[in-house]
Amino acid sequence: MTKLQQTLYQFFGFTSFKKGQEDIIRSILSGKDTIAMLPTGGGKSLCYQLPGYMLDGMVLIVSPLLSLMEDQVQQLKVRGEKRAAALNSMLSRQERQFVLEHIHRYKFLYLSPEALRSPYVLEKLKSVPISLFVIDEAHCISEWGHDFRPDYSKLGQLRKKLGHPPVLALTATATKDTLQDVMNLLELQHAERHLNSVNRPNIALRVENAADTAEKINRVIQLVENLQGPGIVYCPTRKWAEELAGEIKSKTSSRADFYHGGMESGDRILIQQQFIHNQLDVICCTNAFGMGVDKPDIRYVIHFHLPQTAEAFMQEIGRAGRDGKPSVSILLRAPGDFELQEQIIQMESVTDEEIANVIRVLEETEERDERRLRDVLMQYGVGETQARMMIHLFMQGKTSVELIKREISYRMELKLEKMRRVSFLLQRDGCLRQSMLTYFDESYEPDDGNLPCCSHCGFDLSLYEQKGERSKKAPLDSWSSELQRIFSLQTVGELN
DNA sequence: CGTGTAGCCCGTAAGGGCTACACGGTGCATTACT
């Protein structure tokens, strides 16, 4: 038994690695920067937790969502690891202070890119040896770092300030371009790459055309009524998520609810937990839902609209069938879909006047507190996301209307191009799986003829319909959900 | 593009009807502290 296997057994109770894990871990242990792509549910957290036990010093994990950090810390604690914490806004001032003052005690510290903006946090982190700098869901760097969450684009610089620890960038879905972007922004020129296929052979792909929205709604109701659940319906807007959930509730026997970014965080957690514990059959949501939803038995994912990118599409359908059992993805198309998404992307555009206002405020004020600046700018009618993006560009030295405008138009054009491509991929003639994999620079060799492939290759949708009686539904009372929650946490802890 | 709504007009009053225009999706953070 090697040292690696011993450690695996000692801390995780496993006797063997999942596909891809060992290579990634060996790369980390040899001190190299590593970029790893593992399919969803492929055991990504083990790839940094195990080396964490073998290396001296702290493992710092940058994570995009509070809920992901909390889940990970809880799982570590259930496994008996007390030296884990998440440093974020959910902590009280005292708790935060405690973590920072005792920072040398921690083995695994989770935080957001925004938290690393604080000079005080950075100073504290400099006082401890960091054995590994992990970026979880690393595609967020490319997806969000240029506009929505610019702090993601500063991680490369931050790493230098932290004494240049080795980096592990983890993701499940990325094209070559996205990986290149991640490497540029993180300044990882010589990283070892461990890439696995994004293909999920157990998910059959289907595209259906509808004449209009009314027909789509009818079809969704029909599908939800007949398909074996649980399932997810991805919607283009918050309003659609709410409306479809209402339609499904009133016209089918399915227990449905909605989920989007405009909800209170308590409600979001509740809905997600109910879904995970089988108290809901179907969830209608925007693209806010999904990251960190580690539910193994999702049987179908319906897209009520066009996704904005092929990467997003793969991420979203990839939430189905993590248990490896047959699952299905169905995309509904109708005229006008493309235009709606196009308009959502074009909301990001800004007028010359707005840019000029931003520049004037930035030049007039000595204040570099971004929050205060954003408040000022919002008084000029500039949206929060736009304000943040423009401040970010200004700080990078793009201090003229022309430069800022050019950059924003360029980003928007890239997004529109990605959308045109996914739209094209989903409507062209030919095998859908092959189209998607080609986009991800993969070749496709059908491995066996048993698994249904796609609506072009042909398959029988009734394979995915429920047989006989609907499965027994768990009651919606609080003590039973609490018991289920505790039970599931223990199970998760044992498995990981 | 499609939808919701603010604000205006009409007018011996209140609310209906119209036009113009904004909005649509992803999340951290939110106070000093050694």
Short mmCIF file of C-alpha atoms (C1' of nucleotides) in Angstrom, two decimals:
data_model
loop_
_atom_site.label_atom_id
_atom_site.label_comp_id
_atom_site.label_asym_id
_atom_site.label_seq_id
_atom_site.Cartn_x
_atom_site.Cartn_y
_atom_site.Cartn_z
CA MET A 1 0.00 0.00 0.00
CA THR A 2 1.43 3.35 -0.99
CA LYS A 3 1.53 6.40 1.27
CA LEU A 4 -1.19 7.91 -0.88
CA GLN A 5 -3.49 4.93 -0.45
CA GLN A 6 -2.82 4.83 3.27
CA THR A 7 -3.81 8.46 3.60
CA LEU A 8 -6.87 7.90 1.46
CA TYR A 9 -7.99 5.09 3.72
CA GLN A 10 -7.04 6.83 6.95
CA PHE A 11 -8.88 10.09 6.32
CA PHE A 12 -11.59 9.14 3.85
CA GLY A 13 -12.13 5.41 4.34
CA PHE A 14 -11.70 4.57 0.67
CA THR A 15 -9.45 1.88 -0.70
CA SER A 16 -9.25 3.21 -4.24
CA PHE A 17 -9.44 6.48 -6.15
CA LYS A 18 -12.09 7.53 -8.61
CA LYS A 19 -11.06 8.07 -12.21
CA GLY A 20 -8.65 10.97 -12.58
CA GLN A 21 -8.21 11.76 -8.88
CA GLU A 22 -4.85 10.12 -8.36
CA ASP A 23 -3.12 11.89 -11.26
CA ILE A 24 -4.39 15.24 -10.03
CA ILE A 25 -3.23 14.58 -6.48
CA ARG A 26 0.21 13.43 -7.63
CA SER A 27 0.59 16.61 -9.64
CA ILE A 28 -0.27 18.70 -6.57
CA LEU A 29 2.07 16.75 -4.31
CA SER A 30 4.92 17.31 -6.72
CA GLY A 31 4.38 21.04 -6.18
CA LYS A 32 3.11 21.84 -9.67
CA ASP A 33 0.29 24.19 -10.54
CA THR A 34 -2.60 22.03 -11.67
CA ILE A 35 -5.71 22.57 -13.75
CA ALA A 36 -8.20 19.77 -13.36
CA MET A 37 -11.46 19.05 -15.07
CA LEU A 38 -13.50 16.32 -13.44
CA PRO A 39 -17.11 15.53 -14.27
CA THR A 40 -19.71 16.66 -11.75
CA GLY A 41 -19.89 14.29 -8.84
CA GLY A 42 -16.40 13.02 -9.65
CA GLY A 43 -14.97 13.71 -6.21
CA LYS A 44 -13.34 17.09 -6.71
CA SER A 45 -13.02 18.10 -3.07
CA LEU A 46 -10.97 15.03 -2.27
CA CYS A 47 -8.40 16.27 -4.78
CA TYR A 48 -7.36 19.08 -2.44
CA GLN A 49 -8.41 17.68 0.92
CA LEU A 50 -6.16 14.65 0.68
CA PRO A 51 -3.04 16.61 -0.30
CA GLY A 52 -3.97 19.00 2.49
CA TYR A 53 -3.29 16.22 4.99
CA MET A 54 0.01 15.31 3.38
CA LEU A 55 1.39 18.84 3.05
CA ASP A 56 2.43 21.23 5.79
CA GLY A 57 0.47 24.42 5.94
CA MET A 58 -3.00 25.60 5.17
CA VAL A 59 -5.19 24.89 2.17
CA LEU A 60 -6.96 28.03 1.03
CA ILE A 61 -10.07 27.41 -1.04
CA VAL A 62 -11.71 30.14 -3.09
CA SER A 63 -15.35 29.29 -3.62
CA PRO A 64 -18.05 31.20 -5.53
CA LEU A 65 -21.03 30.67 -3.23
CA LEU A 66 -21.63 30.94 0.49
CA SER A 67 -23.75 27.79 0.39
CA LEU A 68 -20.92 25.81 -1.20
CA MET A 69 -18.49 26.92 1.49
CA GLU A 70 -20.91 26.03 4.25
CA ASP A 71 -21.60 22.59 2.75
CA GLN A 72 -17.94 21.79 2.45
CA VAL A 73 -17.09 22.91 5.97
CA GLN A 74 -20.01 20.95 7.35
CA GLN A 75 -18.92 17.82 5.50
CA LEU A 76 -15.38 18.18 6.83
CA LYS A 77 -16.70 18.60 10.35
CA VAL A 78 -18.99 15.59 10.08
CA ARG A 79 -15.89 13.62 9.11
CA GLY A 80 -14.23 14.82 12.30
CA GLU A 81 -12.06 17.59 10.86
CA LYS A 82 -12.32 20.54 13.22
CA ARG A 83 -9.67 22.70 11.57
CA ALA A 84 -12.03 23.92 8.84
CA ALA A 85 -13.80 27.24 8.53
CA ALA A 86 -15.49 29.53 6.01
CA LEU A 87 -14.56 33.17 6.33
CA ASN A 88 -17.55 35.07 5.00
CA SER A 89 -20.37 37.45 5.77
CA MET A 90 -22.38 34.77 7.52
CA LEU A 91 -20.02 35.04 10.49
CA SER A 92 -20.63 37.57 13.21
CA ARG A 93 -17.96 40.16 13.84
CA GLN A 94 -16.73 38.16 16.82
CA GLU A 95 -16.62 34.87 14.93
CA ARG A 96 -14.77 36.48 12.08
CA GLN A 97 -12.31 38.03 14.48
CA PHE A 98 -11.80 34.69 16.19
CA VAL A 99 -10.98 32.92 12.93
CA LEU A 100 -8.53 35.63 11.88
CA GLU A 101 -6.78 35.71 15.24
CA HIS A 102 -6.40 31.95 15.33
CA ILE A 103 -5.75 31.54 11.66
CA HIS A 104 -2.68 29.35 12.21
CA ARG A 105 -4.96 26.67 13.69
CA TYR A 106 -6.86 26.02 10.49
CA LYS A 107 -6.09 23.41 7.87
CA PHE A 108 -8.87 24.25 5.42
CA LEU A 109 -10.08 27.81 5.00
CA TYR A 110 -12.84 28.68 2.52
CA LEU A 111 -13.51 32.19 1.30
CA SER A 112 -14.88 34.20 -1.61
CA PRO A 113 -12.75 36.24 -4.02
CA GLU A 114 -14.40 39.35 -2.55
CA ALA A 115 -13.25 38.45 0.96
CA LEU A 116 -9.67 38.49 -0.30
CA ARG A 117 -10.10 42.16 -1.16
CA SER A 118 -9.75 43.07 2.52
CA PRO A 119 -6.15 44.12 3.32
CA TYR A 120 -6.61 42.91 6.87
CA VAL A 121 -7.58 39.39 5.73
CA LEU A 122 -4.66 39.36 3.33
CA GLU A 123 -2.19 40.36 6.06
CA LYS A 124 -3.48 37.60 8.30
CA LEU A 125 -3.16 35.06 5.52
CA LYS A 126 0.41 36.15 4.86
CA SER A 127 1.30 35.17 8.42
CA VAL A 128 0.61 31.46 7.81
CA PRO A 129 2.22 29.04 5.38
CA ILE A 130 -0.17 28.18 2.55
CA SER A 131 0.46 24.79 1.01
CA LEU A 132 -2.19 25.02 -1.70
CA PHE A 133 -4.32 27.76 -3.25
CA VAL A 134 -7.47 26.12 -4.61
CA ILE A 135 -9.94 27.75 -6.99
CA ASP A 136 -13.13 25.73 -6.92
CA GLU A 137 -15.50 26.09 -9.90
CA ALA A 138 -12.66 27.78 -11.72
CA HIS A 139 -14.72 28.48 -14.86
CA CYS A 140 -16.24 31.32 -12.79
CA ILE A 141 -12.98 33.20 -13.32
CA SER A 142 -13.69 33.40 -17.02
CA GLU A 143 -17.47 33.57 -16.75
CA TRP A 144 -17.65 36.31 -14.12
CA GLY A 145 -14.18 37.79 -13.73
CA HIS A 146 -14.52 40.21 -16.64
CA ASP A 147 -17.68 41.92 -15.45
CA PHE A 148 -20.11 40.46 -12.91
CA ARG A 149 -17.55 39.65 -10.21
CA PRO A 150 -14.30 41.37 -11.14
CA ASP A 151 -12.59 40.19 -7.97
CA TYR A 152 -12.35 36.83 -9.73
CA SER A 153 -9.88 38.35 -12.16
CA LYS A 154 -7.56 39.46 -9.36
CA LEU A 155 -6.77 36.02 -7.99
CA GLY A 156 -3.52 35.78 -9.94
CA GLN A 157 -2.21 38.95 -8.31
CA LEU A 158 -3.42 37.85 -4.88
CA ARG A 159 -1.62 34.60 -5.18
CA LYS A 160 1.66 36.47 -5.64
CA LYS A 161 0.96 38.52 -2.54
CA LEU A 162 0.39 35.29 -0.62
CA GLY A 163 3.89 34.06 -1.35
CA HIS A 164 3.13 32.26 -4.61
CA PRO A 165 1.70 28.99 -3.29
CA PRO A 166 0.93 26.20 -5.78
CA VAL A 167 -2.48 26.53 -7.42
CA LEU A 168 -5.16 23.96 -8.09
CA ALA A 169 -7.92 25.17 -10.44
CA LEU A 170 -10.92 22.81 -10.46
CA THR A 171 -13.89 22.75 -12.79
CA ALA A 172 -16.35 20.36 -14.41
CA THR A 173 -17.05 22.12 -17.69
CA ALA A 174 -14.72 24.27 -19.72
CA THR A 175 -13.75 24.75 -23.34
CA LYS A 176 -10.16 25.24 -24.43
CA ASP A 177 -10.84 28.99 -24.66
CA THR A 178 -12.22 29.12 -21.13
CA LEU A 179 -9.24 27.18 -19.80
CA GLN A 180 -6.89 29.52 -21.62
CA ASP A 181 -8.67 32.50 -20.11
CA VAL A 182 -8.41 30.95 -16.64
CA MET A 183 -4.70 30.34 -17.19
CA ASN A 184 -4.15 33.92 -18.33
CA LEU A 185 -6.02 35.50 -15.45
CA LEU A 186 -4.38 33.24 -12.87
CA GLU A 187 -1.01 33.60 -14.58
CA LEU A 188 -0.54 29.85 -14.79
CA GLN A 189 1.67 29.36 -17.80
CA HIS A 190 3.16 26.00 -16.88
CA ALA A 191 0.33 24.28 -15.11
CA GLU A 192 -0.16 20.56 -15.50
CA ARG A 193 -3.51 19.85 -17.11
CA HIS A 194 -5.72 16.95 -16.19
CA LEU A 195 -8.75 17.10 -18.40
CA ASN A 196 -11.54 14.59 -18.51
CA SER A 197 -14.41 14.43 -20.98
CA VAL A 198 -17.46 16.61 -20.42
CA ASN A 199 -19.59 13.92 -22.04
CA ARG A 200 -22.26 12.32 -19.88
CA PRO A 201 -23.28 9.20 -21.77
CA ASN A 202 -26.19 8.40 -19.45
CA ILE A 203 -27.98 11.64 -20.31
CA ALA A 204 -29.99 11.45 -23.52
CA LEU A 205 -30.31 14.75 -25.38
CA ARG A 206 -33.49 15.92 -26.99
CA VAL A 207 -34.54 19.11 -28.76
CA GLU A 208 -38.18 19.82 -29.53
CA ASN A 209 -39.61 22.64 -31.59
CA ALA A 210 -42.72 24.49 -30.52
CA ALA A 211 -44.75 26.99 -32.51
CA ASP A 212 -45.02 29.50 -29.70
CA THR A 213 -44.87 30.01 -25.97
CA ALA A 214 -48.33 28.62 -25.28
CA GLU A 215 -47.34 25.37 -26.93
CA LYS A 216 -44.17 25.26 -24.84
CA ILE A 217 -46.13 25.67 -21.63
CA ASN A 218 -48.45 22.80 -22.58
CA ARG A 219 -45.49 20.64 -23.45
CA VAL A 220 -43.73 21.33 -20.15
CA ILE A 221 -46.87 20.35 -18.25
CA GLN A 222 -47.15 17.19 -20.29
CA LEU A 223 -43.52 16.29 -19.73
CA VAL A 224 -43.57 16.97 -16.01
CA GLU A 225 -46.73 14.90 -15.67
CA ASN A 226 -45.28 11.93 -17.51
CA LEU A 227 -41.55 11.86 -16.91
CA GLN A 228 -39.97 10.03 -14.03
CA GLY A 229 -38.78 12.67 -11.58
CA PRO A 230 -37.32 14.45 -9.84
CA GLY A 231 -36.53 17.09 -12.42
CA ILE A 232 -35.45 20.66 -13.08
CA VAL A 233 -37.00 23.18 -15.48
CA TYR A 234 -34.61 26.00 -16.42
CA CYS A 235 -36.40 29.27 -17.26
CA PRO A 236 -35.17 32.48 -18.88
CA THR A 237 -36.44 34.92 -16.24
CA ARG A 238 -37.54 34.98 -12.61
CA LYS A 239 -41.08 35.65 -13.65
CA TRP A 240 -41.19 32.63 -15.91
CA ALA A 241 -39.84 30.43 -13.12
CA GLU A 242 -42.66 31.54 -10.84
CA GLU A 243 -45.34 31.25 -13.50
CA LEU A 244 -44.33 27.81 -14.68
CA ALA A 245 -44.18 26.52 -11.11
CA GLY A 246 -47.73 27.83 -10.65
CA GLU A 247 -48.94 26.19 -13.85
CA ILE A 248 -47.40 22.87 -12.91
CA LYS A 249 -48.85 22.99 -9.41
CA SER A 250 -52.33 23.71 -10.67
CA LYS A 251 -52.38 21.36 -13.64
CA THR A 252 -50.40 18.31 -12.55
CA SER A 253 -50.11 16.17 -9.46
CA SER A 254 -46.43 17.10 -9.15
CA ARG A 255 -45.13 19.06 -6.21
CA ALA A 256 -43.43 22.04 -7.81
CA ASP A 257 -41.83 25.24 -6.62
CA PHE A 258 -39.57 27.94 -7.98
CA TYR A 259 -36.07 29.20 -7.24
CA HIS A 260 -34.24 32.32 -8.39
CA GLY A 261 -31.78 34.96 -7.27
CA GLY A 262 -34.46 37.44 -6.26
CA MET A 263 -35.62 35.36 -3.32
CA GLU A 264 -34.69 35.70 0.34
CA SER A 265 -31.77 33.46 1.16
CA GLY A 266 -33.84 31.59 3.74
CA ASP A 267 -36.42 30.70 1.10
CA ARG A 268 -33.72 29.64 -1.31
CA ILE A 269 -32.19 27.29 1.23
CA LEU A 270 -35.60 25.89 2.13
CA ILE A 271 -36.60 25.15 -1.48
CA GLN A 272 -33.24 23.61 -2.27
CA GLN A 273 -33.40 21.39 0.82
CA GLN A 274 -36.96 20.32 0.04
CA PHE A 275 -35.89 19.35 -3.45
CA ILE A 276 -32.82 17.48 -2.26
CA HIS A 277 -34.89 15.54 0.28
CA ASN A 278 -37.59 14.59 -2.23
CA GLN A 279 -40.29 16.81 -0.86
CA LEU A 280 -40.52 18.49 -4.26
CA ASP A 281 -40.73 16.69 -7.60
CA VAL A 282 -39.77 19.55 -9.84
CA ILE A 283 -38.10 22.89 -9.44
CA CYS A 284 -38.58 25.77 -11.90
CA CYS A 285 -35.59 28.06 -11.74
CA THR A 286 -33.28 30.52 -13.41
CA ASN A 287 -29.60 29.80 -13.87
CA ALA A 288 -29.16 30.70 -10.19
CA PHE A 289 -30.01 27.13 -9.27
CA GLY A 290 -27.61 24.28 -9.48
CA MET A 291 -24.08 24.90 -8.35
CA GLY A 292 -23.46 22.71 -5.35
CA VAL A 293 -26.75 20.85 -5.67
CA ASP A 294 -25.37 17.41 -5.06
CA LYS A 295 -28.49 15.38 -5.68
CA PRO A 296 -27.67 12.07 -7.32
CA ASP A 297 -31.08 11.04 -8.66
CA ILE A 298 -32.28 13.94 -10.81
CA ARG A 299 -33.88 12.19 -13.78
CA TYR A 300 -34.60 15.03 -16.19
CA VAL A 301 -33.62 18.61 -16.99
CA ILE A 302 -35.91 20.66 -19.20
CA HIS A 303 -34.79 23.90 -20.82
CA PHE A 304 -37.76 26.17 -21.39
CA HIS A 305 -35.47 28.46 -23.33
CA LEU A 306 -32.14 28.75 -25.05
CA PRO A 307 -29.15 28.69 -22.69
CA GLN A 308 -26.68 31.55 -23.11
CA THR A 309 -23.67 29.34 -23.67
CA ALA A 310 -22.89 25.73 -24.46
CA GLU A 311 -20.91 25.60 -21.22
CA ALA A 312 -23.96 26.68 -19.24
CA PHE A 313 -26.05 24.11 -21.08
CA MET A 314 -23.64 21.30 -20.21
CA GLN A 315 -23.43 22.43 -16.59
CA GLU A 316 -27.20 22.52 -16.33
CA ILE A 317 -27.99 19.19 -17.96
CA GLY A 318 -25.06 17.71 -16.02
CA ARG A 319 -27.09 18.02 -12.85
CA ALA A 320 -29.13 15.05 -14.01
CA GLY A 321 -28.07 11.46 -13.52
CA ARG A 322 -25.14 11.82 -11.20
CA ASP A 323 -25.94 8.33 -9.97
CA GLY A 324 -25.07 7.10 -13.45
CA LYS A 325 -28.61 5.95 -14.21
CA PRO A 326 -30.38 6.88 -17.46
CA SER A 327 -31.61 10.47 -17.49
CA VAL A 328 -32.86 12.85 -20.12
CA SER A 329 -32.36 16.48 -21.17
CA ILE A 330 -35.08 18.18 -23.19
CA LEU A 331 -34.73 21.60 -24.74
CA LEU A 332 -37.83 23.41 -26.03
CA ARG A 333 -37.32 25.87 -28.86
CA ALA A 334 -39.68 28.49 -30.21
CA PRO A 335 -39.31 31.53 -32.43
CA GLY A 336 -38.15 34.57 -30.46
CA ASP A 337 -36.06 32.61 -27.92
CA PHE A 338 -32.84 33.93 -29.30
CA GLU A 339 -34.00 37.54 -29.24
CA LEU A 340 -35.02 37.40 -25.57
CA GLN A 341 -31.60 36.16 -24.50
CA GLU A 342 -29.96 38.62 -26.83
CA GLN A 343 -31.79 41.45 -25.10
CA ILE A 344 -30.76 40.22 -21.66
CA ILE A 345 -27.13 40.29 -22.74
CA GLN A 346 -27.54 43.70 -24.32
CA MET A 347 -28.79 45.14 -21.05
CA GLU A 348 -25.14 45.31 -20.15
CA SER A 349 -24.54 48.04 -22.66
CA VAL A 350 -23.88 51.55 -21.40
CA THR A 351 -24.23 54.94 -23.04
CA ASP A 352 -21.37 57.34 -23.61
CA GLU A 353 -22.99 59.70 -21.17
CA GLU A 354 -23.02 57.07 -18.42
CA ILE A 355 -19.37 56.27 -19.01
CA ALA A 356 -18.51 59.97 -18.93
CA ASN A 357 -20.36 60.34 -15.62
CA VAL A 358 -18.49 57.41 -14.14
CA ILE A 359 -15.16 58.79 -15.23
CA ARG A 360 -15.94 62.23 -13.83
CA VAL A 361 -16.92 60.82 -10.43
CA LEU A 362 -13.85 58.62 -10.34
CA GLU A 363 -11.55 61.48 -11.24
CA GLU A 364 -13.12 63.87 -8.78
CA THR A 365 -12.97 61.63 -5.76
CA GLU A 366 -9.97 60.48 -3.82
CA GLU A 367 -12.18 57.90 -2.21
CA ARG A 368 -11.35 54.43 -3.45
CA ASP A 369 -13.90 52.61 -1.37
CA GLU A 370 -15.72 50.72 -4.10
CA ARG A 371 -18.95 50.42 -2.22
CA ARG A 372 -19.22 54.15 -1.68
CA LEU A 373 -18.29 54.80 -5.26
CA ARG A 374 -21.00 52.48 -6.45
CA ASP A 375 -23.54 54.32 -4.31
CA VAL A 376 -22.55 57.59 -5.93
CA LEU A 377 -22.68 56.13 -9.40
CA MET A 378 -26.06 54.54 -8.87
CA GLN A 379 -27.39 58.00 -8.20
CA TYR A 380 -26.51 58.73 -11.80
CA GLY A 381 -28.74 55.86 -12.83
CA VAL A 382 -25.91 53.45 -13.57
CA GLY A 383 -26.78 49.89 -12.59
CA GLU A 384 -24.78 48.22 -9.86
CA THR A 385 -23.20 45.60 -12.10
CA GLN A 386 -22.31 48.19 -14.72
CA ALA A 387 -20.87 50.51 -12.08
CA ARG A 388 -18.68 47.75 -10.70
CA MET A 389 -17.47 46.75 -14.10
CA MET A 390 -16.61 50.33 -15.06
CA ILE A 391 -14.79 50.99 -11.78
CA HIS A 392 -12.83 47.82 -12.40
CA LEU A 393 -11.85 48.93 -15.92
CA PHE A 394 -10.95 52.41 -14.72
CA MET A 395 -8.66 50.97 -12.04
CA GLN A 396 -6.98 48.91 -14.73
CA GLY A 397 -5.99 52.12 -16.47
CA LYS A 398 -8.84 52.31 -18.96
CA THR A 399 -9.63 55.92 -18.13
CA SER A 400 -11.30 57.23 -21.30
CA VAL A 401 -14.84 56.84 -22.60
CA GLU A 402 -13.45 55.25 -25.74
CA LEU A 403 -11.40 52.58 -23.92
CA ILE A 404 -14.18 51.62 -21.54
CA LYS A 405 -16.74 51.52 -24.31
CA ARG A 406 -14.52 49.36 -26.46
CA GLU A 407 -13.93 46.87 -23.67
CA ILE A 408 -17.62 46.59 -22.78
CA SER A 409 -18.65 46.17 -26.42
CA TYR A 410 -15.98 43.54 -26.88
CA ARG A 411 -17.22 41.52 -23.88
CA MET A 412 -20.78 41.80 -25.06
CA GLU A 413 -19.88 40.67 -28.54
CA LEU A 414 -18.09 37.62 -27.11
CA LYS A 415 -21.22 36.70 -25.18
CA LEU A 416 -23.45 37.17 -28.20
CA GLU A 417 -21.11 35.01 -30.24
CA LYS A 418 -21.24 32.24 -27.64
CA MET A 419 -25.01 32.41 -27.73
CA ARG A 420 -25.11 32.24 -31.52
CA ARG A 421 -22.93 29.16 -31.32
CA VAL A 422 -25.06 27.31 -28.79
CA SER A 423 -28.17 28.25 -30.75
CA PHE A 424 -26.57 26.88 -33.88
CA LEU A 425 -25.38 23.69 -32.17
CA LEU A 426 -28.85 22.96 -30.88
CA GLN A 427 -30.67 23.42 -34.16
CA ARG A 428 -28.30 21.98 -36.71
CA ASP A 429 -28.88 18.65 -38.33
CA GLY A 430 -26.83 15.80 -37.01
CA CYS A 431 -26.00 14.09 -33.75
CA LEU A 432 -26.46 16.54 -30.88
CA ARG A 433 -23.92 14.87 -28.66
CA GLN A 434 -21.33 15.00 -31.37
CA SER A 435 -22.06 18.70 -31.97
CA MET A 436 -21.65 19.56 -28.32
CA LEU A 437 -18.48 17.54 -27.90
CA THR A 438 -16.97 19.09 -30.99
CA TYR A 439 -17.57 22.48 -29.42
CA PHE A 440 -15.57 21.28 -26.41
CA ASP A 441 -12.80 20.10 -28.77
CA GLU A 442 -13.54 16.48 -28.07
CA SER A 443 -14.05 13.70 -30.51
CA TYR A 444 -16.99 11.42 -29.97
CA GLU A 445 -16.86 7.68 -30.23
CA PRO A 446 -20.08 5.98 -29.22
CA ASP A 447 -18.89 3.35 -26.78
CA ASP A 448 -21.87 1.06 -26.73
CA GLY A 449 -25.20 0.96 -28.43
CA ASN A 450 -27.22 0.45 -25.26
CA LEU A 451 -27.54 4.05 -24.15
CA PRO A 452 -29.92 6.33 -26.03
CA CYS A 453 -27.99 9.22 -27.57
CA CYS A 454 -30.10 12.09 -28.86
CA SER A 455 -33.23 13.08 -30.73
CA HIS A 456 -31.34 13.06 -34.00
CA CYS A 457 -29.99 9.54 -33.48
CA GLY A 458 -33.45 8.66 -32.20
CA PHE A 459 -34.70 7.31 -28.91
CA ASP A 460 -37.93 6.48 -27.23
CA LEU A 461 -38.88 9.12 -24.68
CA SER A 462 -41.24 6.70 -22.97
CA LEU A 463 -38.16 5.01 -21.52
CA TYR A 464 -37.99 7.98 -19.17
CA GLU A 465 -41.63 8.04 -18.21
CA GLN A 466 -42.76 6.84 -14.85
CA LYS A 467 -44.06 3.38 -14.62
CA GLY A 468 -47.06 2.54 -12.50
CA GLU A 469 -47.73 4.57 -9.41
CA ARG A 470 -45.93 7.70 -8.52
CA SER A 471 -43.23 7.07 -5.97
CA LYS A 472 -44.24 7.62 -2.39
CA LYS A 473 -44.01 11.24 -1.39
CA ALA A 474 -42.41 12.34 1.83
CA PRO A 475 -44.66 14.47 4.03
CA LEU A 476 -43.87 18.14 4.31
CA ASP A 477 -43.59 18.46 8.05
CA SER A 478 -40.66 19.96 9.81
CA TRP A 479 -39.48 17.23 12.16
CA SER A 480 -39.28 14.64 9.41
CA SER A 481 -37.38 17.00 7.15
CA GLU A 482 -35.00 17.75 9.99
CA LEU A 483 -34.38 14.04 10.53
CA GLN A 484 -33.83 13.54 6.84
CA ARG A 485 -31.41 16.41 6.80
CA ILE A 486 -29.35 15.00 9.66
CA PHE A 487 -29.42 11.53 8.20
CA SER A 488 -28.33 12.73 4.80
CA LEU A 489 -25.48 14.77 6.26
CA GLN A 490 -24.12 11.70 7.99
CA THR A 491 -24.43 9.66 4.84
CA VAL A 492 -22.64 12.30 2.83
CA GLY A 493 -19.92 12.47 5.46
CA GLU A 494 -19.36 8.74 5.35
CA LEU A 495 -19.26 8.62 1.59
CA ASN A 496 -16.76 11.41 1.22
"C1'" DC B 1 -38.64 40.73 -28.29
"C1'" DG B 2 -42.53 40.87 -24.77
"C1'" DT B 3 -44.37 42.62 -20.63
"C1'" DG B 4 -45.42 45.68 -16.84
"C1'" DT B 5 -46.24 50.22 -15.33
"C1'" DA B 6 -46.00 55.31 -14.67
"C1'" DG B 7 -48.15 59.13 -16.14
"C1'" DC B 8 -50.98 61.42 -19.11
"C1'" DC B 9 -55.40 62.47 -21.33
"C1'" DC B 10 -60.25 62.62 -21.42
"C1'" DG B 11 -63.44 65.39 -18.66
"C1'" DT B 12 -69.20 69.49 -15.39
"C1'" DA B 13 -66.35 62.63 -12.17
"C1'" DA B 14 -63.88 58.39 -11.83
"C1'" DG B 15 -61.52 55.19 -14.03
"C1'" DG B 16 -60.58 53.47 -18.77
"C1'" DG B 17 -57.44 53.89 -22.56
"C1'" DC B 18 -53.48 55.42 -24.45
"C1'" DT B 19 -48.30 56.09 -25.06
"C1'" DA B 20 -43.59 55.93 -23.67
"C1'" DC B 21 -40.27 53.68 -21.47
"C1'" DA B 22 -37.83 50.56 -18.37
"C1'" DC B 23 -36.71 45.94 -17.54
"C1'" DG B 24 -35.40 41.12 -18.13
"C1'" DG B 25 -29.83 36.76 -15.36
"C1'" DT B 26 -25.79 35.09 -12.52
"C1'" DG B 27 -23.40 37.03 -5.83
"C1'" DC B 28 -20.16 38.48 -2.99
"C1'" DA B 29 -19.97 42.34 0.36
"C1'" DT B 30 -22.04 45.76 3.51
"C1'" DT B 31 -17.69 49.08 10.45
"C1'" DA B 32 -13.29 50.09 12.75
"C1'" DC B 33 -10.12 45.38 13.78
"C1'" DT B 34 -3.12 43.47 14.33
#
